[in-house]
Short mmCIF file of C-alpha atoms and ligand atoms in Angstrom, two decimals:
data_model
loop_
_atom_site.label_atom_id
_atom_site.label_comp_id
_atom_site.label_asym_id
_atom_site.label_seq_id
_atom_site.Cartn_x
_atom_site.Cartn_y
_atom_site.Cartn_z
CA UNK A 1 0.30 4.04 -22.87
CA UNK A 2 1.92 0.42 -24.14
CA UNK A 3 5.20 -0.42 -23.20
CA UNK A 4 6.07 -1.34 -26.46
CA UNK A 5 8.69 1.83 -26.46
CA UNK A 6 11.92 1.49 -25.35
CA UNK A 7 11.36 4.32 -22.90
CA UNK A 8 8.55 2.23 -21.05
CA UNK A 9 11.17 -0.86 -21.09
CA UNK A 10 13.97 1.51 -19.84
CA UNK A 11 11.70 2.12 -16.90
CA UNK A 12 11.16 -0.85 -16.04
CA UNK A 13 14.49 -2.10 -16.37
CA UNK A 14 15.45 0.73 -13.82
CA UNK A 15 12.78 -0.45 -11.16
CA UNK A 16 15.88 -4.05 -10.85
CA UNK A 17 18.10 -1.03 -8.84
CA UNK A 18 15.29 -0.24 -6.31
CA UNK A 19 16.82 0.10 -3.18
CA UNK A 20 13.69 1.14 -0.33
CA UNK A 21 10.46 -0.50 -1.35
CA UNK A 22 7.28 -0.35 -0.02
CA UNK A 23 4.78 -2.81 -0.58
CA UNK A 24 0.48 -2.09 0.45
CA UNK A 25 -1.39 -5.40 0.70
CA UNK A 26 -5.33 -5.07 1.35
CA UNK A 27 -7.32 -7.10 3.54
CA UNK A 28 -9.42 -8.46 0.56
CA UNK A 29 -5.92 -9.94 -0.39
CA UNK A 30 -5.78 -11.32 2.51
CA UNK A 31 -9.01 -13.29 3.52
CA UNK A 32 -10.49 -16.47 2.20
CA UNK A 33 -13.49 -14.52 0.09
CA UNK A 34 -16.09 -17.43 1.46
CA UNK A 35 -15.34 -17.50 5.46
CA UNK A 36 -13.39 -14.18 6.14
CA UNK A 37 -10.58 -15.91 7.64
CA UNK A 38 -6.92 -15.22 6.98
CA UNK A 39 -5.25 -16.94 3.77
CA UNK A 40 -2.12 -18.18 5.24
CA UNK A 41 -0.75 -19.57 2.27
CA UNK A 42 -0.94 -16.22 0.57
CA UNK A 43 0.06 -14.21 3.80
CA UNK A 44 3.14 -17.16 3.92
CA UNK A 45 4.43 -16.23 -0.14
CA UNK A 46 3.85 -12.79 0.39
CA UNK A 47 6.19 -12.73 3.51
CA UNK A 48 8.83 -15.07 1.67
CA UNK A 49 8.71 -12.77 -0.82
CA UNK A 50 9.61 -9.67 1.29
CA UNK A 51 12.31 -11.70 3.04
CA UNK A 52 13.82 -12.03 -0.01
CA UNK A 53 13.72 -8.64 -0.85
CA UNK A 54 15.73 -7.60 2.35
CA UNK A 55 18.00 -10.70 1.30
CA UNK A 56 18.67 -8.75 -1.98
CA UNK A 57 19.75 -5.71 0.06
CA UNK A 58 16.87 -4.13 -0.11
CA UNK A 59 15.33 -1.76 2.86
CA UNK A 60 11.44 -3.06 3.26
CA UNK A 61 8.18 -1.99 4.27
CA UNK A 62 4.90 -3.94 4.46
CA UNK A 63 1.37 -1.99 4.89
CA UNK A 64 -1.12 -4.03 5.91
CA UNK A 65 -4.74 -3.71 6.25
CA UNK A 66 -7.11 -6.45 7.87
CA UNK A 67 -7.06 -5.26 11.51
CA UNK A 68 -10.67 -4.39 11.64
CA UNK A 69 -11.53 -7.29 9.33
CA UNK A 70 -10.02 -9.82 11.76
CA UNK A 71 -11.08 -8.46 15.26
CA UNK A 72 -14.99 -8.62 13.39
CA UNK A 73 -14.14 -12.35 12.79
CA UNK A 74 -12.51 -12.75 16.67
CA UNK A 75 -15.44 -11.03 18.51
CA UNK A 76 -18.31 -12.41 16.35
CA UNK A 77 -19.54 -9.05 15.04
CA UNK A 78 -21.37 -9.16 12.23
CA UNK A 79 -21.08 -5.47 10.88
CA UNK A 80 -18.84 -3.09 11.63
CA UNK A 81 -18.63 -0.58 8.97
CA UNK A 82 -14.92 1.51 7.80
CA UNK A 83 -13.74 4.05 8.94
CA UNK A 84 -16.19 7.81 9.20
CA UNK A 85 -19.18 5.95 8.69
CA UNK A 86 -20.29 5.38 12.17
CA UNK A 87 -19.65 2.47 15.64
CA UNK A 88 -16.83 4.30 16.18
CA UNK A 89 -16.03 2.46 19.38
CA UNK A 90 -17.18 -0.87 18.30
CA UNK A 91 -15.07 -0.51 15.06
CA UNK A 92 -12.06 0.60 17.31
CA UNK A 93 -12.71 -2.21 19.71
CA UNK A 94 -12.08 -4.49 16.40
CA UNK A 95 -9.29 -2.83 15.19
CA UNK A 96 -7.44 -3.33 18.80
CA UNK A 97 -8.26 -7.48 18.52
CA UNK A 98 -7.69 -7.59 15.32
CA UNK A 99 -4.17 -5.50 14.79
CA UNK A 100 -2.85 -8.09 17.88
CA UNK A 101 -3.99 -10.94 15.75
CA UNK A 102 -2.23 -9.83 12.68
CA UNK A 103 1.12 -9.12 14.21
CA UNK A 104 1.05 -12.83 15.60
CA UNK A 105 0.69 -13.67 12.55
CA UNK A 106 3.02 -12.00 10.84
CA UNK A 107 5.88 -11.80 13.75
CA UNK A 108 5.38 -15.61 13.05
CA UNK A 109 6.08 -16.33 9.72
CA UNK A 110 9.02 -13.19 9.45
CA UNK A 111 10.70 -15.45 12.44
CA UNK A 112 10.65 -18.54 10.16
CA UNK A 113 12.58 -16.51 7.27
CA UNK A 114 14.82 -15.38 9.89
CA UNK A 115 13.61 -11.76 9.86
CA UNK A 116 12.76 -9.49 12.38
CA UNK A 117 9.44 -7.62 12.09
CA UNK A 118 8.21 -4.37 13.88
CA UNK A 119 4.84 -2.73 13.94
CA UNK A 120 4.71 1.03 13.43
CA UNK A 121 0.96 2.36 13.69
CA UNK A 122 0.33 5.74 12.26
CA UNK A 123 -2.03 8.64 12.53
CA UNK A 124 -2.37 12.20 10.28
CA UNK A 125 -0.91 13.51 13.27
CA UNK A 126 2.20 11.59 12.37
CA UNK A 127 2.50 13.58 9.35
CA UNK A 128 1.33 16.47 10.14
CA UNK A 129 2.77 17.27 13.82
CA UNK A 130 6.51 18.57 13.19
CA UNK A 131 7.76 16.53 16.07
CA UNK A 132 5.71 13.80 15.46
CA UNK A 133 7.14 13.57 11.80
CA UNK A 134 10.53 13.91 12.79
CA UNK A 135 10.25 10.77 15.60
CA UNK A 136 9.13 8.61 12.70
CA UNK A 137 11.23 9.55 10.37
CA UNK A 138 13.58 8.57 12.77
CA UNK A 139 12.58 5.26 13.66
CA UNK A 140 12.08 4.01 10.50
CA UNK A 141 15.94 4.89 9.57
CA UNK A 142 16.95 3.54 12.36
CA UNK A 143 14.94 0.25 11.82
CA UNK A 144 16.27 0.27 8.27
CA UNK A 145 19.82 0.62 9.82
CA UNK A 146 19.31 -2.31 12.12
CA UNK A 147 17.70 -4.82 9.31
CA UNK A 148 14.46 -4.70 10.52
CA UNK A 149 11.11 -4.72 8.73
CA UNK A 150 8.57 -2.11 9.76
CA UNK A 151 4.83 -3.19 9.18
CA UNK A 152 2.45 -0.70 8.83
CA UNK A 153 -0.79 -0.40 9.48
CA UNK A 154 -3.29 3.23 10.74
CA UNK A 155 -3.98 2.97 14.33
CA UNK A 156 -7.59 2.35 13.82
CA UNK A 157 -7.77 1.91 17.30
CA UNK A 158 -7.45 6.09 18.45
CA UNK A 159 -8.76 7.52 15.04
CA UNK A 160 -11.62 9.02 14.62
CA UNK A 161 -12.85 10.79 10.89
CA UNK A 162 -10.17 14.43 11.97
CA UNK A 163 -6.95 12.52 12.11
CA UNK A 164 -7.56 9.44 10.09
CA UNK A 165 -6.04 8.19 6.64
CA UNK A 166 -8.99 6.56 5.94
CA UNK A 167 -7.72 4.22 3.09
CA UNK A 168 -4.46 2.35 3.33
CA UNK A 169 -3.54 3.35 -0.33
CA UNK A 170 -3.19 6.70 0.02
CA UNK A 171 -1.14 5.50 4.12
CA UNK A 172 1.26 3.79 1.57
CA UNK A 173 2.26 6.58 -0.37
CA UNK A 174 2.90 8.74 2.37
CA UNK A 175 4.43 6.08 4.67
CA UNK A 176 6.49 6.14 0.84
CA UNK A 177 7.10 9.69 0.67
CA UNK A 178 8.56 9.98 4.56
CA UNK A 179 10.89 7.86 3.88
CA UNK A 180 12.08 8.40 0.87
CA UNK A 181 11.27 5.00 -1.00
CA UNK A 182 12.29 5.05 -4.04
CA UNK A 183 9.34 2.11 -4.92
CA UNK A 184 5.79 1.41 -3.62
CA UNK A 185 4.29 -1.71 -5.06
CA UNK A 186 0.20 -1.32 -4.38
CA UNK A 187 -1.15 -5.59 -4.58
CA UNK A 188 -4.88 -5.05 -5.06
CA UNK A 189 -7.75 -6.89 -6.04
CA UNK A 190 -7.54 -5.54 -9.81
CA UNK A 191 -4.39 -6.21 -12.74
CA UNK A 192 -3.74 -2.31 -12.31
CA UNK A 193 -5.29 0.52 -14.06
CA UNK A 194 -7.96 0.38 -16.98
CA UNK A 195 -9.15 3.08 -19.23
CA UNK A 196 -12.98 2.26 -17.93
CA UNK A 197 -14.13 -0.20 -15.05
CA UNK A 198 -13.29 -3.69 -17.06
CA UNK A 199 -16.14 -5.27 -14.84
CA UNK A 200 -18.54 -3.27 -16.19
CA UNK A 201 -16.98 -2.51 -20.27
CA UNK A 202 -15.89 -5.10 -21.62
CA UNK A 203 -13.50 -2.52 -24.06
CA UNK A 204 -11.82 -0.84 -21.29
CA UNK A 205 -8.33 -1.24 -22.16
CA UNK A 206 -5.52 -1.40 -19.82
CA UNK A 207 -3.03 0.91 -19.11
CA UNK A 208 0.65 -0.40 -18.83
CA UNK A 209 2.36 2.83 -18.09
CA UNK A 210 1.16 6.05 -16.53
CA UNK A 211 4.67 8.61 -16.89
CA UNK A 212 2.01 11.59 -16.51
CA UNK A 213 -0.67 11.76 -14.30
CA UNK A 214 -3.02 13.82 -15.87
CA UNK A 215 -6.07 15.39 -14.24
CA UNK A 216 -8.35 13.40 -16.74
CA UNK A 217 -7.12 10.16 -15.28
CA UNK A 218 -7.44 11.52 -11.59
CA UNK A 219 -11.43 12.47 -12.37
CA UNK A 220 -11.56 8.64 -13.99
CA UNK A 221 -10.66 7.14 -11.03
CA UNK A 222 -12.79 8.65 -8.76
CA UNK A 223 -16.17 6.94 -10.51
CA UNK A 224 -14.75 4.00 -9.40
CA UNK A 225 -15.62 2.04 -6.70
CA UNK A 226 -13.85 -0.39 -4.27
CA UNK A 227 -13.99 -3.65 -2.79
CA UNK A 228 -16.54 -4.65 0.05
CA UNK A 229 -13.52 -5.54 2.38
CA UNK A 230 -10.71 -2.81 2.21
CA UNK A 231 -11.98 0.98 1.68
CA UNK A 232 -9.50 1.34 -1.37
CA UNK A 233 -11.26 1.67 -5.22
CA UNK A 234 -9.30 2.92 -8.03
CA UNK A 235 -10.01 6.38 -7.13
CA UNK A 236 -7.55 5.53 -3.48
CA UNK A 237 -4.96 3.97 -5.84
CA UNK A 238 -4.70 7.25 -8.02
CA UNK A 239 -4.21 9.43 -5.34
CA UNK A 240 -1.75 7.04 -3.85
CA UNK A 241 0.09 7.52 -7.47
CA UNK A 242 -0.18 11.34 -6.77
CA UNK A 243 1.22 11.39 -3.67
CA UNK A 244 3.93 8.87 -4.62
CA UNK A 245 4.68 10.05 -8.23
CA UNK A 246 4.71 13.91 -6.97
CA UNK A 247 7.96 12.36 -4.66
CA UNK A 248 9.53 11.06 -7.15
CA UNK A 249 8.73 7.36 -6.17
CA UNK A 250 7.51 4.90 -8.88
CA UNK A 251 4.64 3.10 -8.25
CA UNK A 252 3.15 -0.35 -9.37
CA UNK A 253 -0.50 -1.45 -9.29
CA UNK A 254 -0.80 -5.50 -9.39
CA UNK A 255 -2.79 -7.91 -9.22
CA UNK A 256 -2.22 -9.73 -5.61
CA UNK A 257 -3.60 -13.29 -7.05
CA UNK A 258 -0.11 -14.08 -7.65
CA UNK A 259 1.94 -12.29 -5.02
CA UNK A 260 5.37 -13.49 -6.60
CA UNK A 261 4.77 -10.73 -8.94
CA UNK A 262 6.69 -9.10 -6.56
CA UNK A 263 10.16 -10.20 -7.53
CA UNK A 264 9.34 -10.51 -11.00
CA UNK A 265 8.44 -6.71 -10.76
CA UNK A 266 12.17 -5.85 -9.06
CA UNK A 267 13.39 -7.84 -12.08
CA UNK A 268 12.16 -5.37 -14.51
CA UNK A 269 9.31 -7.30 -15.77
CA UNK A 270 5.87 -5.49 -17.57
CA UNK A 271 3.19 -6.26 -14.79
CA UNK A 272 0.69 -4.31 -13.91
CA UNK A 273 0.12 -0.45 -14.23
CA UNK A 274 3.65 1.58 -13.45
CA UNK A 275 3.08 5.43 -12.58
CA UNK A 276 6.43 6.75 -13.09
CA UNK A 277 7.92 9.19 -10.24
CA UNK A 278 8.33 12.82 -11.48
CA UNK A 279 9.39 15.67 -9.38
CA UNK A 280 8.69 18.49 -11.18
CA UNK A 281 6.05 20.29 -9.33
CA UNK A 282 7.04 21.48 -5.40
CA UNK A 283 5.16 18.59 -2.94
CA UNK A 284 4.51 19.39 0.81
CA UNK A 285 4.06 15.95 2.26
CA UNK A 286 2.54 17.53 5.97
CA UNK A 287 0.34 20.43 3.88
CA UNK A 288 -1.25 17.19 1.46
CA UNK A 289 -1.73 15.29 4.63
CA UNK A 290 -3.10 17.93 6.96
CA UNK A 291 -6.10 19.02 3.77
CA UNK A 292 -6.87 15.44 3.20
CA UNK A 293 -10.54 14.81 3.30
CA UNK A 294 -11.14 18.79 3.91
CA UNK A 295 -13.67 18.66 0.54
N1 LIG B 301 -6.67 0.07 8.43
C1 LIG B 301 -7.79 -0.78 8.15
C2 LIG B 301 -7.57 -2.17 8.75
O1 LIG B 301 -6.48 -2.55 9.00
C3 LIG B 301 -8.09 -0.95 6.67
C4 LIG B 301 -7.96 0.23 5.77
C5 LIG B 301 -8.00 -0.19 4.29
O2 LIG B 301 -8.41 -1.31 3.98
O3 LIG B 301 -7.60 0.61 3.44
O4 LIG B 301 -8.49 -2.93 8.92
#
């Protein structure tokens, strides 16, 4: 599980020729942990970084949380719980103030890299709809095509518990898997993947490389739990790495306290937890989608 192999060096050596990378940021990431409010010196490095990216060449996505977060600060409500648990309306009220606010923000500081930003806001339907799939498919390639930098985020505002993600790990991978990334760096709260909760055992080692994803590490994730801001644990981030790994797209789980790990991870460097892509088994992107949550 090291990397002190050559095999786990080769793959990360191979991660420098990337060419279509998506990156997931969470709204814990995000906020100031003491007021709520946006961190606008990490939102600024995180969006230099991505800049940079598409100045190496590369095609770039950003998934975003933090709608619902920010409308909550905006309209003074206290509590508005996630997603399926409830205040539907109020909690889509949020999301509609809050997406607005992030996109200012963001449209904001892409403009002072001298990059162009879009917003793309997705349901299951998206997926799972034929025609719906296709339309996205094609506006991301054609967004790609015209240098542009989708940002992605669920459109908390019309979903309801039937045709919702629910997590924004798991809306990364398949954002990932439609268009045929061939990277999707996860920035979380956490250095990557342990072999126990390292908050609560102190011996839980971490895991450098994952280039199987075996059904004992799937049931370890899903004791996990998350943060109090975003909806994603461990157990969101592993079946992000199923989704993502089953299309053949490597995927990286680091720690967002630095968010320059993001170059140093196109340059091959050992950060965080890499789940190497592996198409052996037959994956049906709209079938996954359309059975999510159906336990
Ligand atoms: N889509 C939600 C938002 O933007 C967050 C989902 C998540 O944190 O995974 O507020």
């Amino acid at each position: 599980m090291t990397e002190n192999n050559s095999i786990g060096k080769i793959f990360r050596e191979q991660l420098r020729d990337r060419k279509r990378i998506v990156v997931k940021i969470g709204s814990s990431s995000l906020q100031h942990p003491e007021t709520g409010d946006l961190d606008y010196t990490k939102m600024d490095v995180l969006v230099r970084e991505l800049c940079d990216m598409r100045n190496r060449g590369k095609d770039v996505v950003l998934v975003t949380s933090g709608a619902i977060a920010l409308g909550k600060k905006a309209v003074r409500v206290e509590e508005v719980k996630h997603p399926g648990h409830g205040h539907m309306a109020l909690k889509q009220a949020c999301a509609a103030v809050g997406q607005a606010r992030l996109m200012m923000t963001y449209q904001k500081l892409f403009a002072e890299y001298n990059q162009v930003a879009a917003q793309i806001l997705m349901t299951k339907n998206t997926i799972v709809d034929n025609l719906n799939r296709y339309n996205a498919h094609n506006t991301f390639s054609e967004l790609f095509k015209l240098g542009v930098i989708p940002i992605v985020n669920e459109n908390d505002t019309v979903a309801t518990y039937e045709i919702e993600f629910g997590d924004n790990d798991s809306l990364s991978a398949i954002v990932a898997a439609l268009i045929e990334a061939d990277l999707l760096i996860l920035l979380s709260d956490i250095d990557g993947l342990y072999t126990d909760d390292p908050r609560k055992n102190q011996q839980a080692e971490f895991i450098e490389i994952v280039e199987e994803l075996s059904d004992e590490l799937m049931e370890m994730g899903k004791s996990s739990t998350g943060s109090s801001v975003g909806t994603g644990g461990m157990n969101t981030k592993l079946i992000a790495a199923k989704i993502a790994t089953s299309s053949n797209i490597d995927m990286v789980i680091a720690n967002s306290k630095d968010i320059k790990v993001l170059h140093r991870i196109l340059d091959g460097q050992n950060i965080g937890t890499l789940f190497v892509g592996n198409k052996k088994n037959y994956f049906d992107l709209p079938e996954f989608v359309a059975n999510m949550h159906s336990d």
